[in-house]
């Protein structure tokens, strides 16, 4: 209760009380039962204050009058004289307007009767409401609020000694919720979570650290907030994300908030303007980013390293030029008189290949035309090899740009797509924008469509998949499954922009200011950064440097394949030649005796 002593007449002490109570309010609506009180109230109008004074002799409709400018940055002051039925009728009209947008002062002869009228109103912890009554030649004021709209009124007496008190509202007295038990909800889809029973392990950063990091971050924030404001909560756990239907109904956690069954939801959700028509956004906890993470295709250390330095057109033109030179060389060698035995076409091909490989070759021709053709071929292959080797060397010394830099390049690449098996990402992949449709078509062709975090990280490590996942979950999981070098070798692309996420409460929640101030305070003193470090993760700082790394057998697989194929073909041809030679000898031996019998005189 606020007790102020004023030595004034019955009419003037209302004016004095209003002057102190609404000292800092730039706008004031006053509804008085007596005409003389209304006339004196006009004296409060000053250059910097707007005042609307009305004499109420009968029931008056005031909701539209008061609600004008409700969303203004400036709070309105409302004075209602409840000593007459018309004033009581006004209070019954505005039961839903006792929020942070207004400062209320109700003048009455019976505070108990006034509280009875306010029983079904929105009066809560954020309401700036006082009830005043005349007490002899003085005025008695009572600060009134509730911890919950369904709770009991808390009436507090505070003494004010006049105009020297510049801060009538001491918000700290409303920071102690006295152990009140709220109802909350969250969403956990990855494993079984029984609410407060599993709270200890749910807030343990080392327990399934790659799962639900952002939601556990929000839960831990609520837990610390409950200790700061001294309240308790019971938790309902949903195993599916909510869905909002066009008619305004919803499922899951959001349905609990819309219906008023729960006071706030502790699974951080996307900030959507349309959603604010149904629920209140209490506090932002950070931004959320879903991305496609993958390892860039690397040519060095793979078979592609033999092809990538030159484009397809360059390879085709080189092969065409070599074919022309080889054909020309074959024609010239066929007519070279210095060659004792005419060259066959396969020998010409062999000379061409040795020239390309910059290897020595035996050449016995003395014809100038043949030598010019061979010299031309050698110069061509020398320049081509020089440019080829230079390109390979540049690739070693200079970091090459990423081959995949946008979603379209990812779609056109050989990488397959996999998606983390959580409801939100499944819903994202089911949308029908053109980019998502293209990704969905590529996803349907993959062997691994929807997988858990561990499997997805392994797919990324293989270099054959792009994994659609929440950045927090990927980097927390990869910290134990991948080396720093492997993490730094990953790239990511966003299919949709990052978005803010935070805590939602019931529509017109009275706890918005408490949540926002609490989150801001926790951020300033380092609690939120600590929780973020414990439950969230980001890509480590990486610096590219040239390091000589030995390569294994895989890059040489093509060379060994050609070698073994040629060796087997050579042995096969040797076997065929040996078999043919044996058959020839056998046939010759059988034919010779027959011929001898034919040639003998006795025959």
Coordinates of C-alpha atoms in Angstrom, one line a residue:
X1 CA 0.0 0.0 0.0
X2 CA 1.2 3.5 -0.8
X3 CA 0.3 6.0 1.8
X4 CA 0.5 9.7 1.0
X5 CA -0.6 12.5 3.4
X6 CA -2.3 15.5 1.9
X7 CA -4.0 18.3 3.8
X8 CA -6.6 19.3 1.2
X9 CA -10.3 19.4 0.7
X10 CA -12.2 16.4 -0.6
X11 CA -11.9 17.6 -4.2
X12 CA -8.4 18.9 -4.2
X13 CA -6.7 15.8 -2.6
X14 CA -7.7 13.8 -5.7
X15 CA -5.9 16.4 -7.8
X16 CA -2.8 16.2 -5.6
X17 CA -2.7 12.4 -5.7
X18 CA -3.1 12.4 -9.5
X19 CA -0.3 14.9 -9.9
X20 CA 2.2 12.7 -8.0
X21 CA 1.0 9.4 -9.4
X22 CA 1.0 10.4 -13.0
X23 CA 4.1 12.7 -12.7
X24 CA 6.0 11.2 -15.7
X25 CA 3.0 10.3 -18.0
X26 CA 2.8 12.5 -21.1
X27 CA -0.9 11.7 -21.7
X28 CA -3.7 11.3 -19.3
X29 CA -7.4 10.2 -19.5
X30 CA -9.4 11.1 -16.5
X31 CA -13.0 9.9 -15.8
X32 CA -14.6 11.5 -12.8
X33 CA -18.0 11.2 -11.2
X34 CA -18.3 14.8 -9.9
X35 CA -18.4 17.8 -12.1
X36 CA -16.3 20.0 -9.8
X37 CA -13.6 17.3 -9.7
X38 CA -13.5 17.3 -13.5
X39 CA -13.1 21.1 -13.7
X40 CA -10.1 21.0 -11.2
X41 CA -8.5 18.1 -13.2
X42 CA -8.2 20.3 -16.2
X43 CA -5.6 22.3 -14.3
X44 CA -3.2 19.4 -14.8
X45 CA -3.0 20.2 -18.5
X46 CA 0.5 21.6 -19.4
X47 CA 2.5 22.4 -22.5
X48 CA 4.1 19.0 -22.5
X49 CA 1.1 16.9 -21.4
X50 CA -2.1 15.9 -23.2
X51 CA -5.1 15.5 -20.9
X52 CA -8.6 14.2 -21.7
X53 CA -11.1 14.9 -18.8
X54 CA -14.6 13.5 -18.9
X55 CA -17.5 13.8 -16.5
X56 CA -19.3 10.5 -16.2
X57 CA -22.8 10.7 -14.9
X58 CA -24.0 7.5 -16.6
X59 CA -22.5 4.4 -18.3
X60 CA -20.0 5.5 -20.9
X61 CA -18.3 3.6 -23.7
X62 CA -14.6 4.4 -23.4
X63 CA -12.7 1.4 -24.8
X64 CA -12.2 3.0 -28.2
X65 CA -11.3 6.3 -26.6
X66 CA -8.6 4.7 -24.4
X67 CA -7.2 2.3 -27.0
X68 CA -6.3 5.0 -29.5
X69 CA -2.5 5.0 -29.6
X70 CA -2.2 1.9 -27.5
X71 CA 0.8 0.8 -29.5
X72 CA 2.6 4.1 -29.0
X73 CA 6.0 4.2 -27.4
X74 CA 4.6 6.5 -24.7
X75 CA 2.6 5.0 -21.9
X76 CA -0.8 6.4 -21.2
X77 CA -2.2 7.4 -17.8
X78 CA -5.8 6.4 -16.9
X79 CA -7.7 7.7 -13.9
X80 CA -11.1 6.3 -13.2
X81 CA -13.4 7.4 -10.4
X82 CA -15.2 4.2 -9.2
X83 CA -17.3 5.9 -6.6
X84 CA -20.3 5.9 -9.0
X85 CA -21.8 3.0 -11.0
X86 CA -20.6 4.7 -14.3
X87 CA -17.0 4.5 -13.1
X88 CA -17.4 0.8 -12.2
X89 CA -18.9 0.1 -15.6
X90 CA -15.8 1.7 -17.2
X91 CA -13.5 -0.7 -15.3
X92 CA -15.6 -3.7 -16.4
X93 CA -15.2 -2.6 -20.0
X94 CA -11.4 -2.4 -19.9
X95 CA -10.6 -5.6 -18.0
X96 CA -8.2 -6.7 -20.8
X97 CA -6.3 -3.5 -20.9
X98 CA -4.3 -3.7 -17.7
X99 CA -1.0 -4.2 -19.5
X100 CA 2.3 -2.4 -19.8
X101 CA 0.8 0.2 -22.2
X102 CA -1.2 2.0 -19.5
X103 CA -0.7 3.3 -16.0
X104 CA -4.0 3.0 -14.0
X105 CA -5.2 4.7 -10.9
X106 CA -8.7 3.7 -9.6
X107 CA -10.3 5.9 -6.9
X108 CA -12.8 4.1 -4.7
X109 CA -14.5 4.1 -1.4
X110 CA -14.2 0.3 -1.1
X111 CA -10.9 -1.3 -2.2
X112 CA -12.4 -4.8 -1.6
X113 CA -15.3 -4.1 -4.0
X114 CA -12.8 -2.8 -6.6
X115 CA -10.7 -5.9 -6.3
X116 CA -13.8 -8.0 -6.8
X117 CA -14.5 -6.2 -10.0
X118 CA -10.9 -6.8 -11.1
X119 CA -11.0 -10.5 -10.3
X120 CA -11.5 -11.5 -14.0
X121 CA -9.3 -8.8 -15.5
X122 CA -5.8 -9.1 -17.0
X123 CA -4.1 -7.6 -14.0
X124 CA -0.8 -9.3 -13.6
X125 CA 2.9 -8.7 -12.8
X126 CA 3.4 -6.2 -15.6
X127 CA 0.3 -4.1 -14.7
X128 CA 0.9 -0.6 -13.4
X129 CA -2.2 -0.3 -11.2
X130 CA -2.9 1.4 -7.9
X131 CA -6.2 1.7 -6.0
X132 CA -6.7 4.9 -4.0
X133 CA -9.3 6.0 -1.4
X134 CA -9.9 9.0 0.7
X135 CA -9.0 8.6 4.4
X136 CA -10.1 11.6 6.3
X137 CA -8.2 14.6 5.0
X138 CA -5.5 12.3 3.4
X139 CA -5.3 9.8 0.6
X140 CA -4.4 6.1 0.9
X141 CA -2.9 4.3 -2.2
X142 CA -2.5 0.6 -2.8
X143 CA -0.2 -1.0 -5.3
X144 CA -2.0 -4.0 -6.8
X145 CA -0.7 -6.8 -9.0
X146 CA -0.8 -10.6 -9.4
X147 CA 1.9 -13.1 -10.3
X148 CA -0.5 -14.8 -12.7
X149 CA -3.9 -13.7 -14.1
X150 CA -5.4 -16.7 -12.3
X151 CA -3.6 -16.0 -9.0
X152 CA -4.4 -13.9 -6.0
X153 CA -3.9 -10.2 -5.7
X154 CA -0.8 -8.8 -4.0
X155 CA -1.5 -5.5 -2.3
X156 CA 1.5 -3.6 -1.2
X157 CA 1.8 -0.5 1.0
X158 CA 4.5 2.0 0.0
X159 CA 4.9 5.5 1.5
X160 CA 5.3 8.5 -0.7
X161 CA 6.2 11.8 0.9
X162 CA 5.1 14.1 -1.9
X163 CA 6.7 15.5 -5.1
X164 CA 10.2 14.5 -4.0
X165 CA 9.6 10.9 -4.8
X166 CA 10.4 10.7 -8.5
X167 CA 10.1 6.9 -8.9
X168 CA 6.7 5.7 -7.7
X169 CA 7.2 2.4 -9.4
X170 CA 9.9 0.2 -7.9
X171 CA 10.0 -2.7 -10.3
X172 CA 12.3 -4.7 -8.1
X173 CA 9.5 -5.5 -5.7
X174 CA 7.9 -7.5 -8.6
X175 CA 11.0 -9.5 -9.3
X176 CA 10.3 -12.1 -6.6
X177 CA 7.7 -14.6 -7.8
X178 CA 7.7 -16.3 -4.4
X179 CA 8.0 -19.8 -5.9
X180 CA 5.0 -19.6 -8.1
X181 CA 4.7 -22.6 -10.4
X182 CA 4.2 -21.8 -14.1
X183 CA 3.3 -24.2 -16.9
X184 CA 5.8 -24.5 -19.7
X185 CA 6.2 -26.7 -22.8
X186 CA 9.2 -27.7 -25.0
X187 CA 9.9 -29.9 -28.0
X188 CA 12.4 -32.8 -28.1
X189 CA 12.2 -35.1 -31.1
X190 CA 15.6 -36.9 -31.0
X191 CA 15.3 -38.9 -27.8
X192 CA 12.9 -39.5 -25.0
X193 CA 12.8 -36.6 -22.5
X194 CA 10.5 -36.8 -19.5
X195 CA 10.7 -33.2 -18.5
X196 CA 11.9 -32.2 -15.0
X197 CA 12.8 -35.9 -14.3
X198 CA 15.5 -35.8 -17.0
X199 CA 16.4 -32.2 -16.4
X200 CA 19.9 -32.9 -15.0
X201 CA 21.1 -34.9 -18.0
X202 CA 19.3 -32.7 -20.5
X203 CA 21.3 -29.7 -19.2
X204 CA 24.6 -31.7 -19.2
X205 CA 26.6 -30.5 -22.3
X206 CA 28.4 -33.8 -22.5
X207 CA 25.2 -35.9 -22.7
X208 CA 24.3 -36.5 -26.4
X209 CA 26.1 -33.2 -27.2
X210 CA 25.3 -33.4 -30.9
X211 CA 21.5 -33.4 -30.3
X212 CA 19.1 -30.5 -29.7
X213 CA 21.8 -28.0 -28.7
X214 CA 19.7 -24.8 -29.3
X215 CA 16.7 -26.2 -27.4
X216 CA 18.8 -27.3 -24.5
X217 CA 20.3 -23.8 -24.5
X218 CA 16.8 -22.3 -24.2
X219 CA 15.9 -24.7 -21.5
X220 CA 19.0 -23.9 -19.4
X221 CA 18.2 -20.2 -19.8
X222 CA 14.7 -20.8 -18.4
X223 CA 16.2 -22.8 -15.5
X224 CA 18.5 -20.0 -14.5
X225 CA 15.7 -17.4 -15.1
X226 CA 13.6 -19.4 -12.6
X227 CA 16.3 -19.1 -10.0
X228 CA 16.7 -15.4 -10.7
X229 CA 13.0 -14.5 -10.3
X230 CA 12.3 -17.3 -7.8
X231 CA 9.7 -19.2 -9.6
X232 CA 9.1 -22.9 -10.4
X233 CA 7.7 -24.6 -13.5
X234 CA 6.2 -27.8 -14.7
X235 CA 7.2 -29.0 -18.2
X236 CA 5.2 -30.7 -20.9
X237 CA 7.3 -32.3 -23.6
X238 CA 6.1 -32.6 -27.2
X239 CA 7.8 -35.1 -29.5
X240 CA 6.7 -33.2 -32.7
X241 CA 7.0 -29.7 -33.9
X242 CA 3.9 -27.6 -34.1
X243 CA 1.9 -26.9 -37.2
X244 CA -0.2 -23.8 -37.8
X245 CA -3.3 -24.1 -39.9
X246 CA -5.0 -21.4 -42.0
X247 CA -8.0 -21.2 -39.6
X248 CA -5.6 -20.1 -36.8
X249 CA -5.6 -23.4 -35.0
X250 CA -2.3 -25.2 -34.3
X251 CA -0.8 -28.4 -32.9
X252 CA 2.0 -29.2 -30.5
X253 CA 3.6 -26.6 -28.3
X254 CA 2.0 -23.6 -30.1
X255 CA -1.5 -25.0 -29.5
X256 CA -0.7 -25.0 -25.8
X257 CA 0.2 -21.3 -25.9
X258 CA -2.7 -20.3 -28.1
X259 CA -5.2 -22.1 -25.8
X260 CA -3.6 -20.6 -22.7
X261 CA -2.8 -24.1 -21.3
X262 CA 0.8 -23.2 -20.9
X263 CA 2.4 -19.9 -20.0
X264 CA 5.5 -20.1 -22.2
X265 CA 7.2 -22.5 -24.6
X266 CA 10.9 -23.1 -24.1
X267 CA 11.8 -24.6 -27.5
X268 CA 13.3 -21.6 -29.3
X269 CA 11.1 -21.0 -32.4
X270 CA 11.4 -18.9 -35.5
X271 CA 10.3 -15.3 -35.3
X272 CA 7.4 -14.9 -37.7
X273 CA 5.3 -11.8 -37.8
X274 CA 2.1 -13.7 -38.5
X275 CA 2.7 -15.7 -35.4
X276 CA 2.5 -12.6 -33.2
X277 CA -1.2 -12.5 -33.8
X278 CA -1.5 -15.7 -31.9
X279 CA 1.2 -15.6 -29.2
X280 CA 3.7 -13.2 -27.7
X281 CA 7.5 -13.1 -28.5
X282 CA 9.1 -12.9 -25.0
X283 CA 12.8 -12.8 -25.8
X284 CA 15.3 -13.5 -28.5
X285 CA 17.9 -16.1 -27.9
X286 CA 20.0 -15.8 -31.1
X287 CA 19.9 -16.6 -34.7
X288 CA 19.4 -20.0 -36.3
X289 CA 21.0 -21.2 -39.5
X290 CA 20.3 -24.3 -41.4
X291 CA 22.8 -25.1 -44.2
X292 CA 24.0 -27.7 -46.6
X293 CA 27.5 -28.7 -45.4
X294 CA 29.8 -30.6 -47.7
X295 CA 33.5 -31.0 -48.7
X296 CA 34.5 -29.3 -51.8
X297 CA 35.5 -31.6 -54.7
X298 CA 39.3 -31.8 -54.7
X299 CA 41.3 -32.7 -57.8
X300 CA 44.7 -32.9 -56.1
X301 CA 45.2 -36.5 -54.9
X302 CA 42.6 -37.9 -57.1
X303 CA 42.2 -39.2 -60.7
X304 CA 40.6 -35.8 -61.6
X305 CA 44.0 -34.2 -61.0
X306 CA 45.1 -35.6 -64.4
X307 CA 42.2 -34.0 -66.2
X308 CA 41.3 -30.8 -64.3
X309 CA 44.3 -28.6 -65.4
X310 CA 42.9 -28.6 -69.0
X311 CA 39.4 -28.0 -70.2
X312 CA 37.5 -30.5 -72.3
X313 CA 37.9 -28.4 -75.5
X314 CA 41.7 -28.2 -74.8
X315 CA 42.0 -32.0 -74.5
X316 CA 40.0 -32.6 -77.6
X317 CA 42.0 -30.1 -79.7
X318 CA 45.3 -31.7 -78.4
X319 CA 44.1 -35.2 -79.3
X320 CA 42.9 -34.0 -82.7
X321 CA 46.3 -32.3 -83.5
X322 CA 48.2 -35.4 -82.3
X323 CA 46.0 -37.6 -84.5
X324 CA 46.6 -35.4 -87.5
X325 CA 50.4 -35.4 -86.9
X326 CA 50.4 -39.2 -86.3
X327 CA 48.5 -39.8 -89.6
X328 CA 50.8 -37.4 -91.5
X329 CA 53.8 -39.1 -90.0
X330 CA 52.6 -42.5 -91.0
X331 CA 52.0 -41.4 -94.6
X332 CA 55.5 -39.8 -94.8
X333 CA 57.2 -42.8 -93.3
X334 CA 55.5 -45.1 -95.7
X335 CA 57.1 -43.2 -98.5
X336 CA 60.5 -42.7 -96.9
X337 CA 63.0 -44.4 -99.1
X338 CA 65.6 -44.6 -96.3
X339 CA 63.4 -46.8 -94.3
X340 CA 64.3 -50.5 -95.1
X341 CA 60.9 -51.8 -93.9
X342 CA 57.7 -49.8 -94.3
X343 CA 56.2 -48.5 -91.0
X344 CA 52.9 -49.9 -90.0
X345 CA 50.2 -47.6 -88.6
X346 CA 50.5 -48.9 -85.1
X347 CA 54.2 -47.9 -85.0
X348 CA 53.2 -44.4 -86.1
X349 CA 50.7 -44.3 -83.2
X350 CA 53.5 -45.4 -80.8
X351 CA 55.8 -42.6 -82.0
X352 CA 52.9 -40.1 -81.4
X353 CA 52.3 -41.4 -77.9
X354 CA 56.0 -41.3 -76.9
X355 CA 56.1 -37.7 -78.1
X356 CA 53.1 -36.8 -75.9
X357 CA 54.7 -38.4 -72.9
X358 CA 58.0 -36.6 -73.7
X359 CA 59.8 -39.9 -74.0
X360 CA 62.7 -40.8 -76.4
X361 CA 61.8 -42.7 -79.5
X362 CA 63.8 -44.6 -82.2
X363 CA 63.5 -42.9 -85.5
X364 CA 65.5 -44.1 -88.5
X365 CA 63.9 -42.0 -91.2
X366 CA 66.1 -39.5 -93.0
X367 CA 63.5 -37.9 -95.0
X368 CA 63.3 -34.1 -94.3
X369 CA 59.5 -34.1 -94.5
X370 CA 59.3 -36.9 -91.9
X371 CA 61.6 -35.1 -89.6
X372 CA 59.7 -31.8 -89.9
X373 CA 56.4 -33.7 -89.1
X374 CA 58.0 -35.3 -86.0
X375 CA 59.6 -32.0 -84.9
X376 CA 56.2 -30.3 -85.2
X377 CA 54.7 -33.0 -83.1
X378 CA 57.4 -32.7 -80.4
X379 CA 57.0 -28.9 -80.2
X380 CA 53.2 -29.2 -79.9
X381 CA 53.5 -31.8 -77.1
X382 CA 56.3 -29.8 -75.4
X383 CA 54.2 -26.7 -75.2
X384 CA 51.1 -28.6 -74.1
X385 CA 53.1 -30.4 -71.3
X386 CA 54.6 -27.1 -70.2
X387 CA 51.2 -25.5 -69.8
X388 CA 49.8 -28.6 -68.2
X389 CA 52.6 -28.9 -65.6
X390 CA 52.4 -25.1 -64.9
X391 CA 48.7 -25.4 -64.2
X392 CA 49.3 -28.3 -61.8
X393 CA 52.0 -26.3 -60.0
X394 CA 49.7 -23.3 -59.6
X395 CA 47.1 -25.5 -58.1
X396 CA 49.7 -26.5 -55.4
X397 CA 51.0 -23.0 -54.7
X398 CA 47.8 -21.0 -54.9
X399 CA 44.6 -21.9 -53.1
X400 CA 42.0 -22.6 -55.8
X401 CA 38.5 -21.1 -55.6
X402 CA 35.8 -23.4 -54.4
X403 CA 34.2 -25.3 -57.1
X404 CA 30.8 -25.0 -55.5
X405 CA 29.8 -21.5 -54.5
X406 CA 26.0 -21.4 -54.8
X407 CA 23.1 -23.8 -54.6
X408 CA 22.8 -24.2 -58.4
X409 CA 26.4 -25.4 -58.6
X410 CA 25.7 -27.8 -55.8
X411 CA 22.7 -29.1 -57.7
X412 CA 24.8 -29.5 -60.8
X413 CA 27.6 -31.3 -59.0
X414 CA 28.1 -35.1 -58.4
X415 CA 27.4 -34.7 -54.7
X416 CA 24.4 -36.4 -53.3
X417 CA 22.1 -34.8 -50.7
X418 CA 21.1 -36.1 -47.3
X419 CA 18.9 -34.5 -44.7
X420 CA 19.0 -34.6 -40.9
X421 CA 16.0 -36.6 -39.7
X422 CA 14.2 -33.9 -37.7
X423 CA 10.7 -32.6 -38.3
X424 CA 11.5 -29.0 -39.1
X425 CA 13.9 -30.0 -41.9
X426 CA 11.5 -32.5 -43.3
X427 CA 8.9 -29.8 -43.4
X428 CA 11.4 -27.5 -45.1
X429 CA 12.1 -30.1 -47.8
X430 CA 8.4 -30.5 -48.4
X431 CA 7.8 -26.8 -49.4
X432 CA 7.2 -26.1 -53.1
X433 CA 9.5 -23.2 -54.0
X434 CA 11.5 -23.8 -57.1
X435 CA 14.9 -24.2 -55.3
X436 CA 13.5 -26.7 -52.7
X437 CA 11.8 -28.7 -55.5
X438 CA 15.2 -29.1 -57.2
X439 CA 16.8 -30.1 -53.9
X440 CA 14.0 -32.5 -53.2
X441 CA 14.4 -34.2 -56.6
X442 CA 18.2 -34.6 -55.9
X443 CA 17.4 -35.9 -52.4
X444 CA 15.1 -38.6 -53.7
X445 CA 17.9 -40.0 -55.8
X446 CA 20.2 -40.4 -52.8
X447 CA 20.8 -43.7 -51.1
X448 CA 20.8 -42.0 -47.7
X449 CA 17.8 -39.6 -47.5
X450 CA 17.0 -38.9 -43.9
X451 CA 19.7 -39.8 -41.3
X452 CA 20.8 -38.8 -37.8
X453 CA 23.7 -36.5 -37.0
X454 CA 26.4 -39.2 -36.7
X455 CA 25.5 -40.8 -40.0
X456 CA 25.3 -37.4 -41.7
X457 CA 28.8 -36.4 -40.5
X458 CA 30.2 -39.6 -41.8
X459 CA 28.6 -38.9 -45.2
X460 CA 30.1 -35.4 -45.2
X461 CA 33.5 -36.9 -44.3
X462 CA 33.3 -39.3 -47.3
X463 CA 33.2 -36.3 -49.6
X464 CA 30.2 -37.7 -51.6
X465 CA 27.3 -36.0 -49.8
X466 CA 26.0 -32.6 -48.8
X467 CA 24.2 -32.8 -45.5
X468 CA 21.2 -30.5 -44.6
X469 CA 21.4 -29.7 -40.9
X470 CA 21.4 -27.1 -38.2
X471 CA 24.8 -25.5 -37.9
X472 CA 24.9 -25.9 -34.1
X473 CA 24.2 -29.7 -34.2
X474 CA 26.7 -30.3 -37.0
X475 CA 29.7 -28.5 -35.4
X476 CA 29.0 -29.9 -32.0
X477 CA 28.9 -33.4 -33.4
X478 CA 31.8 -33.0 -35.7
X479 CA 34.0 -31.8 -32.9
X480 CA 34.3 -35.4 -31.7
X481 CA 34.0 -37.2 -35.1
X482 CA 36.2 -35.0 -37.4
X483 CA 39.6 -33.5 -37.0
X484 CA 40.1 -29.8 -37.2
X485 CA 41.6 -30.1 -40.7
X486 CA 38.5 -32.1 -41.8
X487 CA 36.1 -29.5 -40.3
X488 CA 38.0 -26.7 -42.0
X489 CA 37.8 -28.5 -45.3
X490 CA 34.0 -28.3 -45.2
X491 CA 32.0 -25.6 -47.0
X492 CA 28.3 -24.7 -46.4
X493 CA 25.5 -23.1 -48.4
X494 CA 22.2 -21.8 -47.0
X495 CA 19.0 -22.8 -48.7
X496 CA 17.2 -20.1 -46.6
X497 CA 18.4 -17.1 -44.7
X498 CA 19.3 -17.2 -41.0
X499 CA 16.4 -16.2 -38.8
X500 CA 16.0 -15.0 -35.2
X501 CA 14.5 -17.4 -32.8
X502 CA 13.4 -17.0 -29.2
X503 CA 10.9 -17.8 -26.5
X504 CA 7.2 -17.5 -27.0
X505 CA 4.4 -17.0 -24.5
X506 CA 0.7 -16.7 -24.4
X507 CA -0.9 -13.8 -26.2
X508 CA -0.3 -10.5 -24.4
X509 CA 2.0 -12.2 -22.0
X510 CA 2.7 -10.2 -18.8
X511 CA 6.2 -11.7 -18.6
X512 CA 7.8 -10.1 -21.7
X513 CA 9.6 -7.4 -19.8
X514 CA 10.9 -9.9 -17.2
X515 CA 12.2 -12.2 -19.9
X516 CA 13.9 -9.5 -21.9
X517 CA 15.5 -7.8 -18.9
X518 CA 16.6 -11.2 -17.6
X519 CA 18.1 -12.3 -20.9
X520 CA 19.9 -8.9 -21.3
X521 CA 21.2 -9.1 -17.7
X522 CA 22.5 -12.7 -18.2
X523 CA 24.2 -11.6 -21.4
X524 CA 25.9 -8.7 -19.7
X525 CA 27.3 -10.8 -16.8
X526 CA 28.4 -13.6 -19.0
X527 CA 25.9 -16.4 -18.3
X528 CA 24.5 -16.5 -21.8
X529 CA 27.9 -16.6 -23.5
X530 CA 28.7 -19.5 -21.1
X531 CA 25.6 -21.3 -22.1
X532 CA 26.2 -20.6 -25.7
X533 CA 29.6 -22.1 -25.5
X534 CA 28.3 -25.1 -23.7
X535 CA 25.3 -25.9 -25.9
X536 CA 26.1 -24.2 -29.2
X537 CA 29.0 -24.4 -31.6
X538 CA 30.4 -22.8 -34.7
X539 CA 33.0 -23.5 -37.3
X540 CA 36.5 -23.1 -35.8
X541 CA 38.8 -20.4 -37.2
X542 CA 40.8 -21.9 -40.1
X543 CA 43.9 -20.6 -41.9
X544 CA 44.9 -22.2 -45.2
X545 CA 48.6 -23.0 -45.5
X546 CA 50.7 -25.0 -47.9
X547 CA 51.7 -28.2 -46.3
X548 CA 53.5 -31.1 -48.1
X549 CA 51.2 -34.1 -47.5
X550 CA 52.1 -37.5 -49.0
X551 CA 49.4 -39.1 -51.0
X552 CA 48.4 -42.8 -50.9
X553 CA 47.6 -45.4 -53.5
X554 CA 44.2 -44.0 -54.5
X555 CA 45.6 -41.2 -56.7
X556 CA 47.8 -43.8 -58.6
X557 CA 44.8 -46.1 -59.1
X558 CA 44.4 -45.0 -62.7
X559 CA 48.1 -45.6 -63.5
X560 CA 48.1 -49.0 -61.9
X561 CA 44.9 -49.9 -63.7
X562 CA 46.4 -49.0 -67.0
X563 CA 49.6 -50.9 -66.1
X564 CA 47.8 -54.1 -65.0
X565 CA 45.4 -54.0 -67.9
X566 CA 48.3 -53.6 -70.4
X567 CA 50.2 -56.4 -68.6
X568 CA 47.3 -58.8 -68.7
X569 CA 46.6 -57.9 -72.3
X570 CA 50.3 -58.5 -73.1
X571 CA 50.3 -61.9 -71.3
X572 CA 47.0 -62.8 -73.1
X573 CA 48.4 -61.9 -76.5
X574 CA 51.6 -64.0 -75.6
X575 CA 49.4 -66.9 -74.7
X576 CA 47.5 -66.5 -78.0
X577 CA 50.7 -66.3 -80.0
X578 CA 52.2 -69.4 -78.2
X579 CA 49.0 -71.3 -78.9
X580 CA 49.0 -70.2 -82.5
X581 CA 52.7 -71.2 -82.9
X582 CA 52.0 -74.7 -81.3
X583 CA 49.1 -75.2 -83.6
X584 CA 51.1 -74.2 -86.6
X585 CA 53.9 -76.6 -85.7
X586 CA 51.5 -79.5 -85.1
X587 CA 49.8 -78.8 -88.4
X588 CA 53.2 -78.7 -90.1
X589 CA 54.3 -82.0 -88.6
X590 CA 51.1 -83.8 -89.7
X591 CA 51.4 -82.4 -93.2
X592 CA 55.0 -83.4 -93.7
X593 CA 54.6 -87.2 -93.4
X594 CA 51.7 -87.1 -95.7
X595 CA 53.6 -85.1 -98.2
X596 CA 56.6 -87.5 -98.0
X597 CA 54.3 -90.5 -98.6
X598 CA 52.9 -88.8 -101.7
X599 CA 56.4 -88.0 -103.0
X600 CA 57.9 -91.5 -102.3
X601 CA 58.4 -93.8 -105.5
X602 CA 56.4 -96.6 -104.0
X603 CA 53.4 -94.4 -103.6

